[in-house]
Coordinates of C-alpha atoms in Angstrom, one line a residue:
X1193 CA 39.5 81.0 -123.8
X1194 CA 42.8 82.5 -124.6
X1195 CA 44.3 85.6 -122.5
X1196 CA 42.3 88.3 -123.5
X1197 CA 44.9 91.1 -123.3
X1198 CA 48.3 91.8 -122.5
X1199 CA 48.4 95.1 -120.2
X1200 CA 51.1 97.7 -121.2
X1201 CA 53.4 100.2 -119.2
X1202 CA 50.7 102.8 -118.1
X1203 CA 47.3 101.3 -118.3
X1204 CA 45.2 101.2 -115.6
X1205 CA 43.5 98.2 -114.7
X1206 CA 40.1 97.7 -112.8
X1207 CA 38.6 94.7 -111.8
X1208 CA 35.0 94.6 -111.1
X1209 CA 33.8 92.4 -109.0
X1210 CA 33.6 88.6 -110.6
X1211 CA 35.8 90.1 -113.0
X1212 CA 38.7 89.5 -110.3
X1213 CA 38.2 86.2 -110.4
X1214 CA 39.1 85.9 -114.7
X1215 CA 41.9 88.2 -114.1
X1216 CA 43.5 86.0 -112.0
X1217 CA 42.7 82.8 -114.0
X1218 CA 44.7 85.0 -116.8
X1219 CA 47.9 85.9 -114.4
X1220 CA 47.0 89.4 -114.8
X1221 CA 47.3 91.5 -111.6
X1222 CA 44.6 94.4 -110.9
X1223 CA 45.9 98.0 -110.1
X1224 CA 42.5 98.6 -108.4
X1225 CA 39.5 96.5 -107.5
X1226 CA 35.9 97.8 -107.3
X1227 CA 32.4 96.0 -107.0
X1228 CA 30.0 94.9 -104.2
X1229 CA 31.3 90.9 -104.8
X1230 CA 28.1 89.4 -104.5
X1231 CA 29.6 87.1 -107.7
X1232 CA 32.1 86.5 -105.6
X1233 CA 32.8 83.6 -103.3
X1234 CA 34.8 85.9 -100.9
X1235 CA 35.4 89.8 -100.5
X1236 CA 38.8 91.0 -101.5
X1237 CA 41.1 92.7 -99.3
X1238 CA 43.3 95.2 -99.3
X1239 CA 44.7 98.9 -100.1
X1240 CA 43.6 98.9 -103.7
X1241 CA 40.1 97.4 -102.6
X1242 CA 37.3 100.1 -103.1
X1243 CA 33.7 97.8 -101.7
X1244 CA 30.5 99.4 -102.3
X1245 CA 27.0 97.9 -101.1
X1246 CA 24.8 95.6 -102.9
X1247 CA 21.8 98.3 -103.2
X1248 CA 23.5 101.0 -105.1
X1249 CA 22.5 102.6 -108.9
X1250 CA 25.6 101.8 -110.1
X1251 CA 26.6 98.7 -112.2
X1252 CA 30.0 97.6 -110.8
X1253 CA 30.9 98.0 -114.5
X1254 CA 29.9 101.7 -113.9
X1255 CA 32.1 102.1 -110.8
X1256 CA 35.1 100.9 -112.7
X1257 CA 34.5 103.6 -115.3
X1258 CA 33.6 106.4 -113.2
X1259 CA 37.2 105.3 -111.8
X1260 CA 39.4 105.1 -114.7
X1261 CA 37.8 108.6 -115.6
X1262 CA 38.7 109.9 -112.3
X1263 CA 42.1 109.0 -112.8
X1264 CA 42.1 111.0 -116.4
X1265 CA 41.2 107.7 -118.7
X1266 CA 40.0 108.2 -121.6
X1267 CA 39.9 104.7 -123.9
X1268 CA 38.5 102.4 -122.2
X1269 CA 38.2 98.4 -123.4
X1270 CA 35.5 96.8 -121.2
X1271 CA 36.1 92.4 -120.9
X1272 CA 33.9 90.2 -119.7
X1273 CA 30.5 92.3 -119.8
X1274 CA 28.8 90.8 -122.7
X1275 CA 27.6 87.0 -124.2
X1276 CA 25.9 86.5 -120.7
X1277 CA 22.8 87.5 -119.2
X1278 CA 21.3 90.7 -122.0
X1279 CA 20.5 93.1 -119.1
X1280 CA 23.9 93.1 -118.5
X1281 CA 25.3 93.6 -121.9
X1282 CA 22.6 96.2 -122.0
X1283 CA 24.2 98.1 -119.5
X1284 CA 26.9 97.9 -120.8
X1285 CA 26.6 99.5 -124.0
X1286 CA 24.4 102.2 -122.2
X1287 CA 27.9 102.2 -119.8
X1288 CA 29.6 103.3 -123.2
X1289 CA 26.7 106.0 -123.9
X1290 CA 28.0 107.6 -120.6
X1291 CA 31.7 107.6 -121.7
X1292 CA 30.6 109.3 -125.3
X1293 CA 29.0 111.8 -123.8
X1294 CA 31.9 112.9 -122.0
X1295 CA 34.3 112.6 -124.8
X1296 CA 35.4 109.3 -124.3
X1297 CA 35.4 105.8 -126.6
X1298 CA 34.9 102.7 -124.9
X1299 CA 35.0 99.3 -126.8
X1300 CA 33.1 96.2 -124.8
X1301 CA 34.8 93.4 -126.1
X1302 CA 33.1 90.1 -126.1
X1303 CA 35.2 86.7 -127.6
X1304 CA 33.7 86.9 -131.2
X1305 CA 32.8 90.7 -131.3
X1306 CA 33.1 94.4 -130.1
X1307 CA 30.8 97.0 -129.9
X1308 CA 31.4 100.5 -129.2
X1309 CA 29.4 103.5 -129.1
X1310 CA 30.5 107.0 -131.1
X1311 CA 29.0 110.3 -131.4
X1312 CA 29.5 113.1 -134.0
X1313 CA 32.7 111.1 -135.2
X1314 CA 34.4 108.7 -136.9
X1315 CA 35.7 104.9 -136.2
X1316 CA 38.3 103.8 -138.6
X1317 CA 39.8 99.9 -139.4
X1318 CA 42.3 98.0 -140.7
X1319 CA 42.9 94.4 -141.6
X1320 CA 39.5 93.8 -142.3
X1321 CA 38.9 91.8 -145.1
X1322 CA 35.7 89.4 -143.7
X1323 CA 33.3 89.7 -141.0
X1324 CA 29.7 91.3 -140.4
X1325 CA 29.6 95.1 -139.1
X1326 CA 26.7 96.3 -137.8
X1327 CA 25.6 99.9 -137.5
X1328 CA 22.4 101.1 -134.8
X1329 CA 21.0 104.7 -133.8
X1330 CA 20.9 104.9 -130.1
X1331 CA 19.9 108.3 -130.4
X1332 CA 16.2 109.1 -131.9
X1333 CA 17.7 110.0 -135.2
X1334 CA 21.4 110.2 -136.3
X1335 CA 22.3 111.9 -139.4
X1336 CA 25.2 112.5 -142.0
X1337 CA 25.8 108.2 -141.6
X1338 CA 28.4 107.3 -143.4
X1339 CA 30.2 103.6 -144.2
X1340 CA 32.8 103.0 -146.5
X1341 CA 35.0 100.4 -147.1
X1342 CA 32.0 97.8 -146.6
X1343 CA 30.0 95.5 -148.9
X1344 CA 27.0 98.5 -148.8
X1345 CA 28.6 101.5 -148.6
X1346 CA 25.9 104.4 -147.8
X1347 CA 27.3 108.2 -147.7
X1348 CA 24.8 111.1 -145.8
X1349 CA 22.1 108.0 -144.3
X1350 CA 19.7 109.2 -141.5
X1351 CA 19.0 106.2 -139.0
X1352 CA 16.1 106.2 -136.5
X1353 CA 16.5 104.4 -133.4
X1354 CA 12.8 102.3 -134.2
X1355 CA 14.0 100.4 -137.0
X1356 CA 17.2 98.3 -137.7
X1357 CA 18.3 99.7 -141.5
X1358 CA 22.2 99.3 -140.4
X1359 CA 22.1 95.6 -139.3
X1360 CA 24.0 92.8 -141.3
X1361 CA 27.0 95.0 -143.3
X1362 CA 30.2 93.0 -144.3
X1363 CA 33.7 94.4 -144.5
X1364 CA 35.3 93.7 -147.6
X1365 CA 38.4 95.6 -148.1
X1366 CA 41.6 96.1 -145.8
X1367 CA 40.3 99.6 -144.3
X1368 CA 36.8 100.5 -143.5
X1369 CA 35.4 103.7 -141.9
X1370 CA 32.5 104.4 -140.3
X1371 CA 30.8 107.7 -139.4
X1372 CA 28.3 110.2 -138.4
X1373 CA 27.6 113.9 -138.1
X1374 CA 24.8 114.0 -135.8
X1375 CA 23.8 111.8 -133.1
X1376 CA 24.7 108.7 -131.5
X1377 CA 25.7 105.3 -132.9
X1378 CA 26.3 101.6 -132.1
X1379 CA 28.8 100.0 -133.8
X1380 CA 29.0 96.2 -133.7
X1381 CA 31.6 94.0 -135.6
X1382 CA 33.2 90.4 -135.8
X1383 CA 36.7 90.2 -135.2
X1384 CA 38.6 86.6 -136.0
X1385 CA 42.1 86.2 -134.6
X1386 CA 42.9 89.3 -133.9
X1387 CA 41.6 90.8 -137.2
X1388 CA 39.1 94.0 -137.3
X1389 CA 41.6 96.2 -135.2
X1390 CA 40.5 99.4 -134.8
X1391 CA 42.9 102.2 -136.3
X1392 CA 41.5 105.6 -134.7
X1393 CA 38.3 106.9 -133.7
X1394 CA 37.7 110.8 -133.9
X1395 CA 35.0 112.8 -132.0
X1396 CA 33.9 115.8 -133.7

């Protein structure tokens, strides 16, 4: 598996728990460090070590976001958290429900594809050109659904959370947008060698 990001001047970044252990594999150095590190063969140590018990509510996942919102984050890209056990990535994608709610976007990134979660807004890419896109109503009905820029494009669709209409889209030009007016949505795409990117997202 290649690097999977570079960080920049000004990102903050967490490591939960076995997490620690592919950051290092990478050569990328942790600001903070959170987690109960029972996936761990050792406990970390130091001043940017936050340890937590094994019996908690929170997913160490969930610790590392409560942090980066406590110190004012608000894009979060999540590694690591999906393509292994499905409670997980469940949690996960209920972990970027929490962010939406508080006005955040969160994209869990997996090696072959992303999924992020918006509500009463807008997701917009470029350098698409070929993959699958798939579109799911977390919430029990999400209206005003829009897709564009896709091989079914669909303008004003209501989705219910009890049956799969958006699954199995395909992007087929160079910019595609997805949106909705009401509710909250899954989005789920494919991204080949660095194609896919999102452009912007927009919360209404």
């Amino acid at each position: 598996m290649e690097k999977p990001f570079f960080p920049q001047e000004g990102e903050l970044v967490i490591a939960a728990d076995g997490g620690l252990a592919d950051l290092k594999r990478f050569g990328i150095e942790p600001d903070l460090i959170v987690g109960d590190f029972d996936s761990l063969n050792e406990k970390p140590t130091g001043g940017n070590v936050l340890t937590y018990p094994v019996e908690k509510d929170d997913t160490d996942m969930m610790l590392a976001v409560k942090l980066g919102l406590e110190k004012g984050c608000t894009l979060f890209y999540l590694y690591g958290g999906m393509g292994g056990r499905t409670d997980h990535t469940l949690a996960n994608i209920q972990t970027l429900c929490y962010l939406a709610e508080r006005g955040c976007r969160g994209y869990l990134v997996g090696e072959s594809e992303t999924v992020t979660v918006i509500q009463d807004g807008s997701l917009r890419f470029a350098s698409c050109g070929s993959g699958t896109l798939s579109v799911f109503a977390l919430s029990k009905e999400v209206c005003g659904v829009y897709e564009r820029g896709v091989k079914y494009e669909v303008e004003n669709a209501r989705l219910t959370y009890d049956f799969p209409l958006g699954v199995s889209n395909a992007f087929v030009k160079e910019c595609a947008e997805i949106g909705v007016e009401k509710g909250t949505l899954a989005v789920l795409w494919e991204h080949r060698d660095g194609k896919n990117a999102v452009v912007s997202g927009r919360e209404a």
